[in-house]
XYZ file of C-alpha atoms in Angstrom:
457
model
C 80.223 113.127 99.590
C 80.521 109.348 100.310
C 78.076 107.416 99.193
C 77.342 103.168 98.994
C 79.493 102.843 95.993
C 82.894 104.892 97.544
C 82.766 103.300 100.773
C 85.391 101.943 101.839
C 84.389 100.102 104.977
C 84.946 97.018 103.945
C 86.185 97.245 100.337
C 89.609 98.627 101.937
C 90.418 96.619 104.346
C 89.727 93.299 102.951
C 92.404 94.535 99.764
C 94.613 95.271 102.157
C 94.877 92.668 104.530
C 94.816 90.263 102.083
C 97.836 91.999 99.996
C 99.641 91.954 103.322
C 99.156 88.940 104.203
C 99.549 86.750 101.101
C 103.222 89.368 100.930
C 104.359 88.087 104.527
C 103.401 84.490 103.776
C 105.517 84.901 100.211
C 108.343 86.371 101.966
C 108.883 83.939 104.208
C 108.706 81.014 101.635
C 110.858 82.277 98.814
C 113.158 85.452 100.462
C 116.443 85.815 102.070
C 119.115 87.689 103.027
C 121.709 88.102 100.134
C 125.693 87.488 101.231
C 125.918 91.291 102.185
C 123.534 90.591 104.863
C 123.090 87.545 105.832
C 125.266 87.417 109.381
C 126.970 83.740 108.502
C 127.645 84.111 104.716
C 129.157 87.569 105.837
C 131.293 86.394 108.151
C 132.531 83.923 106.315
C 133.917 85.985 103.859
C 137.188 86.904 103.684
C 136.788 90.482 104.401
C 139.294 93.485 105.374
C 136.625 95.631 106.613
C 133.412 95.623 107.288
C 132.731 98.725 104.830
C 133.818 96.595 102.172
C 130.209 95.416 102.430
C 127.879 96.178 99.470
C 125.557 98.663 101.590
C 128.359 101.549 102.278
C 128.644 102.034 98.592
C 124.763 101.406 98.108
C 123.105 102.674 100.854
C 123.494 106.655 100.649
C 122.251 106.633 96.893
C 119.172 104.308 98.273
C 118.511 107.079 100.690
C 118.318 109.436 97.869
C 115.597 107.448 95.492
C 113.377 106.639 98.578
C 113.140 110.063 99.211
C 112.187 110.745 95.865
C 109.512 108.468 95.971
C 107.614 109.230 99.090
C 108.206 113.024 98.557
C 109.337 114.094 96.319
C 106.264 112.175 93.814
C 104.069 112.783 96.259
C 104.638 116.188 96.626
C 104.868 116.825 93.908
C 100.850 115.586 92.907
C 99.722 117.591 95.535
C 98.798 120.551 92.654
C 95.088 119.747 92.680
C 93.432 122.923 95.206
C 91.212 119.829 96.784
C 93.168 116.452 96.649
C 96.765 117.160 98.849
C 95.571 114.189 100.836
C 95.268 111.742 98.166
C 97.828 112.635 96.692
C 100.783 111.638 99.102
C 98.378 109.232 100.881
C 97.961 107.751 98.322
C 101.157 107.846 96.986
C 102.458 106.132 100.074
C 99.420 103.436 100.087
C 100.751 102.133 97.103
C 104.408 102.630 97.250
C 104.686 100.070 100.621
C 103.099 97.710 98.672
C 104.375 98.343 95.277
C 108.589 97.902 96.890
C 106.828 95.052 98.396
C 105.752 93.188 95.125
C 108.287 94.587 92.958
C 111.226 92.202 95.740
C 108.908 89.157 94.921
C 108.619 90.429 91.244
C 112.003 91.206 90.332
C 113.297 88.352 92.425
C 111.263 85.512 90.458
C 111.980 86.785 86.510
C 115.714 88.250 87.634
C 116.626 84.569 88.593
C 116.225 82.460 92.117
C 118.687 81.402 93.734
C 117.980 77.451 95.159
C 115.058 77.886 94.691
C 114.944 81.340 96.775
C 115.038 85.144 95.701
C 118.461 86.621 97.775
C 117.686 90.248 98.669
C 120.054 93.172 100.024
C 120.687 97.053 99.520
C 120.636 96.512 95.711
C 117.441 94.689 95.244
C 115.865 98.065 97.670
C 117.275 100.065 94.668
C 115.326 98.274 92.127
C 112.523 97.892 93.903
C 112.211 101.815 94.300
C 112.801 102.208 91.120
C 109.456 99.663 89.831
C 107.830 101.796 92.509
C 108.355 104.965 90.466
C 106.784 103.428 87.697
C 104.146 102.538 89.345
C 103.864 106.329 90.535
C 104.274 107.577 87.352
C 101.243 105.843 86.138
C 98.872 107.513 89.506
C 99.827 110.492 88.451
C 98.593 110.121 84.957
C 94.912 109.071 86.739
C 95.226 111.788 89.635
C 92.099 112.099 91.273
C 89.970 109.904 89.142
C 90.088 106.340 91.051
C 89.861 105.169 94.205
C 92.796 103.244 96.397
C 91.022 99.896 95.796
C 91.910 100.540 92.312
C 95.128 102.367 91.811
C 96.307 99.013 94.679
C 94.718 96.928 91.754
C 96.532 97.991 89.100
C 99.592 98.320 91.293
C 99.557 94.257 90.708
C 99.793 94.201 87.740
C 101.982 97.387 86.726
C 104.820 95.487 88.913
C 104.499 92.374 87.488
C 104.678 94.244 83.792
C 107.177 95.915 84.793
C 109.857 93.447 86.520
C 108.949 91.334 83.186
C 109.766 93.842 80.438
C 112.904 94.865 82.802
C 114.108 91.841 82.397
C 113.925 91.519 78.493
C 115.128 94.465 78.067
C 118.401 93.939 80.473
C 118.669 91.011 80.086
C 117.612 89.377 76.907
C 118.215 92.751 74.428
C 121.020 93.347 76.338
C 120.109 97.319 76.715
C 121.757 99.266 79.231
C 119.281 101.524 80.696
C 120.589 102.698 84.273
C 118.792 105.666 84.959
C 114.832 104.304 83.736
C 114.340 106.643 80.863
C 112.689 103.474 79.704
C 111.717 100.981 82.034
C 110.757 103.292 84.508
C 109.284 106.523 82.560
C 108.890 105.538 79.287
C 106.927 102.685 80.614
C 105.176 104.190 83.380
C 103.877 107.301 81.128
C 102.717 105.173 78.407
C 100.667 102.351 80.430
C 99.281 104.969 82.422
C 97.904 106.567 79.955
C 96.366 104.118 78.320
C 94.616 103.498 81.870
C 93.437 106.407 81.731
C 92.172 106.833 78.196
C 90.580 103.426 79.390
C 88.318 104.788 82.215
C 87.863 107.963 79.928
C 85.230 109.949 81.632
C 82.729 112.325 79.575
C 81.073 114.062 82.290
C 84.688 114.868 83.398
C 83.342 118.785 83.129
C 80.981 118.633 86.090
C 84.546 118.430 88.459
C 86.697 120.896 86.438
C 86.223 123.735 88.812
C 88.585 121.092 91.294
C 90.780 120.062 88.285
C 93.138 123.059 89.148
C 95.356 124.615 91.835
C 95.831 127.373 94.180
C 98.186 129.043 95.599
C 99.318 127.171 98.458
C 98.674 123.643 96.792
C 101.087 125.154 94.134
C 103.725 125.831 96.668
C 103.046 122.474 98.033
C 103.531 120.874 94.795
C 107.192 123.114 94.642
C 108.677 120.845 97.501
C 108.338 117.766 95.779
C 110.007 119.127 93.108
C 112.615 120.609 94.503
C 113.448 117.176 96.339
C 112.945 115.514 92.415
C 115.297 117.822 91.400
C 118.175 117.748 94.130
C 118.266 113.898 94.034
C 117.612 112.509 91.083
C 121.401 112.649 89.863
C 121.497 110.144 92.581
C 118.280 108.594 91.408
C 120.025 108.227 88.144
C 123.845 106.439 89.470
C 121.590 104.729 91.924
C 122.698 101.025 90.543
C 125.883 102.316 87.652
C 128.973 99.616 88.512
C 131.359 101.409 91.454
C 134.060 103.955 90.271
C 133.689 106.267 87.008
C 130.540 105.015 86.035
C 128.549 106.382 88.841
C 130.923 109.359 88.951
C 129.964 110.155 85.226
C 125.671 109.433 85.661
C 125.740 111.385 88.561
C 127.553 114.247 86.582
C 125.826 113.696 83.346
C 122.202 113.674 85.658
C 123.487 116.899 87.561
C 124.285 119.409 84.316
C 121.640 118.071 82.015
C 119.203 118.833 85.256
C 120.364 122.546 85.581
C 120.242 122.848 81.288
C 116.744 121.824 81.233
C 116.030 124.645 84.125
C 116.588 127.767 82.105
C 115.382 126.096 79.082
C 112.016 125.324 81.179
C 111.922 128.955 82.061
C 112.657 130.704 78.712
C 109.482 128.222 77.371
C 107.543 129.395 79.824
C 107.422 133.008 79.485
C 108.061 132.358 75.864
C 104.787 130.445 75.251
C 102.853 133.097 77.490
C 101.139 136.180 75.344
C 101.968 138.578 78.416
C 105.506 136.306 79.674
C 104.668 135.227 82.774
C 105.761 132.037 83.994
C 103.568 129.077 84.460
C 103.924 127.259 87.905
C 102.466 123.819 86.104
C 105.781 124.469 84.108
C 108.113 124.793 86.946
C 107.043 122.470 88.188
C 106.950 119.126 85.634
C 109.051 120.714 82.938
C 112.487 121.472 84.943
C 112.776 117.753 86.063
C 112.486 116.733 82.587
C 116.429 115.874 82.325
C 116.648 113.631 84.910
C 114.630 111.856 82.667
C 116.381 112.469 79.428
C 119.522 111.194 80.999
C 118.187 108.181 82.207
C 119.850 106.000 79.864
C 122.641 107.728 78.417
C 123.676 109.188 81.474
C 127.132 105.990 81.807
C 127.467 106.386 78.338
C 130.575 109.042 77.021
C 127.986 111.916 76.736
C 130.002 114.469 77.716
C 129.155 117.320 80.148
C 128.054 119.166 76.993
C 126.570 116.639 75.587
C 124.475 115.343 78.868
C 123.231 119.638 78.445
C 122.724 119.680 75.415
C 119.956 116.301 76.119
C 118.825 118.639 79.346
C 118.133 121.902 76.816
C 115.989 119.850 74.316
C 113.608 117.942 76.945
C 113.145 121.477 79.113
C 111.381 122.079 75.276
C 109.954 119.441 74.888
C 107.766 119.333 77.689
C 106.463 123.013 78.316
C 105.791 122.555 75.038
C 103.179 119.350 75.992
C 101.639 120.975 78.689
C 101.049 124.243 76.485
C 99.388 122.652 73.853
C 99.546 118.510 73.397
C 97.804 117.403 76.196
C 94.823 119.899 75.496
C 94.616 117.983 72.046
C 95.312 114.547 73.940
C 92.219 114.945 75.730
C 89.941 117.447 73.378
C 91.169 114.450 69.760
C 92.313 111.209 72.249
C 90.300 111.241 75.328
C 92.890 111.102 77.210
C 92.818 113.477 80.894
C 95.954 113.140 81.691
C 95.923 114.424 84.900
C 99.344 115.317 86.046
C 100.982 115.854 82.602
C 103.254 112.880 82.122
C 103.243 112.513 78.882
C 105.132 115.511 79.123
C 106.964 114.716 82.081
C 107.841 111.302 81.331
C 106.779 109.902 78.597
C 107.956 112.451 75.937
C 111.880 112.993 77.691
C 111.692 109.032 78.064
C 111.186 108.402 74.799
C 113.780 111.088 74.011
C 116.122 109.721 76.758
C 115.729 106.386 75.480
C 116.824 107.584 71.593
C 119.484 109.473 72.675
C 121.048 105.786 74.684
C 120.356 104.834 70.678
C 122.838 106.507 69.431
C 125.431 107.153 72.330
C 125.659 103.667 72.161
C 126.121 102.709 68.467
C 129.016 105.463 68.291
C 130.712 104.108 70.957
C 134.829 103.493 70.436
C 137.532 101.609 72.587
C 139.704 104.609 71.959
C 136.581 106.929 73.729
C 135.789 104.349 76.785
C 138.762 102.508 76.510
C 139.078 99.504 79.604
C 136.236 101.305 80.386
C 134.392 99.951 77.926
C 133.643 96.423 79.599
C 131.627 97.712 82.580
C 129.517 99.937 80.221
C 129.120 98.186 76.817
C 130.389 94.180 78.110
C 128.919 91.983 74.924
C 130.513 95.277 72.775
C 133.706 94.751 74.813
C 134.327 91.541 74.564
C 133.991 91.307 70.879
C 130.433 89.905 71.068
C 128.792 92.044 68.816
C 129.601 95.935 67.185
C 128.531 99.171 68.971
C 125.835 99.742 66.105
C 124.430 96.245 67.085
C 124.104 97.474 70.615
C 122.433 100.950 69.368
C 119.920 98.647 67.498
C 119.860 96.460 70.362
C 118.745 100.152 72.572
C 115.988 101.236 69.779
C 114.204 97.705 69.424
C 114.163 98.004 73.713
C 112.471 101.280 73.391
C 109.596 99.992 70.701
C 109.306 96.542 73.240
C 108.952 99.219 76.382
C 106.336 100.956 74.636
C 104.157 97.982 73.467
C 104.129 96.670 76.483
C 103.747 99.174 78.683
C 99.914 99.815 76.045
C 99.309 96.915 76.177
C 98.981 96.025 79.652
C 97.406 99.191 80.324
C 94.733 98.595 77.544
C 93.584 95.186 79.842
C 94.758 96.994 83.267
C 92.193 99.753 82.315
C 89.529 97.190 81.372
C 90.109 95.513 84.371
C 89.553 98.561 86.667
C 86.657 98.925 84.685
C 84.548 97.157 87.154
C 82.273 98.660 89.449
C 83.176 96.635 92.783
C 86.469 99.030 93.555
C 84.715 102.453 94.540
C 86.025 104.830 92.167
C 83.983 108.052 92.440
C 81.882 109.442 90.011
C 82.124 111.995 87.617
C 80.916 114.644 89.148
C 82.603 114.928 92.923
C 86.030 113.819 90.805
C 89.836 115.245 92.534
C 88.062 115.682 96.029
C 89.642 114.049 99.385
C 86.107 113.848 101.671
C 85.642 111.025 99.221
C 88.215 108.780 100.665
C 89.655 110.760 103.882
C 88.129 112.551 107.177
C 89.011 116.255 106.509
C 89.690 118.291 109.731
C 86.785 120.934 108.930
C 84.583 120.355 106.355
C 81.303 120.065 108.693
C 81.677 124.344 109.357
C 82.935 124.763 105.967
C 79.621 122.860 104.296
C 77.732 124.871 106.455
C 79.305 127.935 105.720
C 78.877 127.452 101.784
C 75.101 126.773 102.226
C 74.236 129.877 104.314
C 76.325 132.067 100.920
C 74.309 130.433 98.541
C 70.968 130.232 100.772
C 71.790 134.839 101.140
C 72.875 134.762 97.906
C 69.620 132.830 96.735
C 67.146 135.613 98.797
C 69.031 138.440 97.032
C 68.264 137.202 93.815
C 64.614 136.353 94.967
């Protein structure tokens, strides 16, 4: 099914080789080990034990986040019946590029040390976070883009992500440890704007492939389970050691559990025959993790986190059931994976919950822990209400940057040189992949069609 336009024989090698060579050069010139990674610097320090190294505190969380990025996100998108290779394979490709590019971009915007970017295990986690945002956007354009388009999108999105993250965390002083705003809201609305610009008026020619079969939904559930299990690690990965990290993991844990029950309930309630929809279970059950991202490290309380998760599940299922069709028919937004329902709306909910929770923070509740969660409030520099206002402003900034950035990048990706599939061959693996058994399968289909035609005649 590959034609001259979609042939990647030269396009993909050129882009991959050039990008990787540039990355190697930039790393060679700009990147160094940090204190906890450099042999000389670490052994110069006064350490009672090597177990004080940040690796032993952060690496378990990094492992969980890394599994989410490569297995969780990759397999979650395998629900399309003829796009499993591309879902996992392109996820692998753009994640491998994005984590390298993110290391550089986050290093640039968050400040150089003597002209160098110092990296350690926390930088690896932050790079994976940025990569997660790109993969969310990938979900919106899944099945309709070439691997070259995805790499070009990643170049720009990673850069904008780093800038947005710097504005929120450094300039506005927002707290967003689990990334409800910086990762989920940004990635979702960036991707939605890109897919709006790339709108395909004749996509119904491929609608028979834009759906799942029994085994593809089962593979997608593998991604869901991995994401669900490791989301407490995701939200707590870069919070302060001690009670902050403990609390974030616990809040996320209960938010996810409550979200799962509300998802099952709403899925049955919105079906005329009361049957569960696997699309809802695969996606909406994860919305509690998204919604707990901002307020997770705050004193949200266990029951508060359960309320947030409960609401997130309801909102997400309603989005899949009623809002997605409206977005496609009225606003011409063809959101393949429904990222608006899993990441967009729950991300906004999480940001709002974070703003309210920050605004009502008091020293009586936080005690000495206030300096870890809200250092500016603890020092008296600002009040809790002002912190809440900055949290709300951060949501507005994120939405603005995501929508504007997605608009610009969408028009760049419309250039015909990137090898996008035509409307009639979207959601199809064998455009870009060697698919085992395809020749025999196609011959069998041809024989069946010929036999049916003879019967009709």
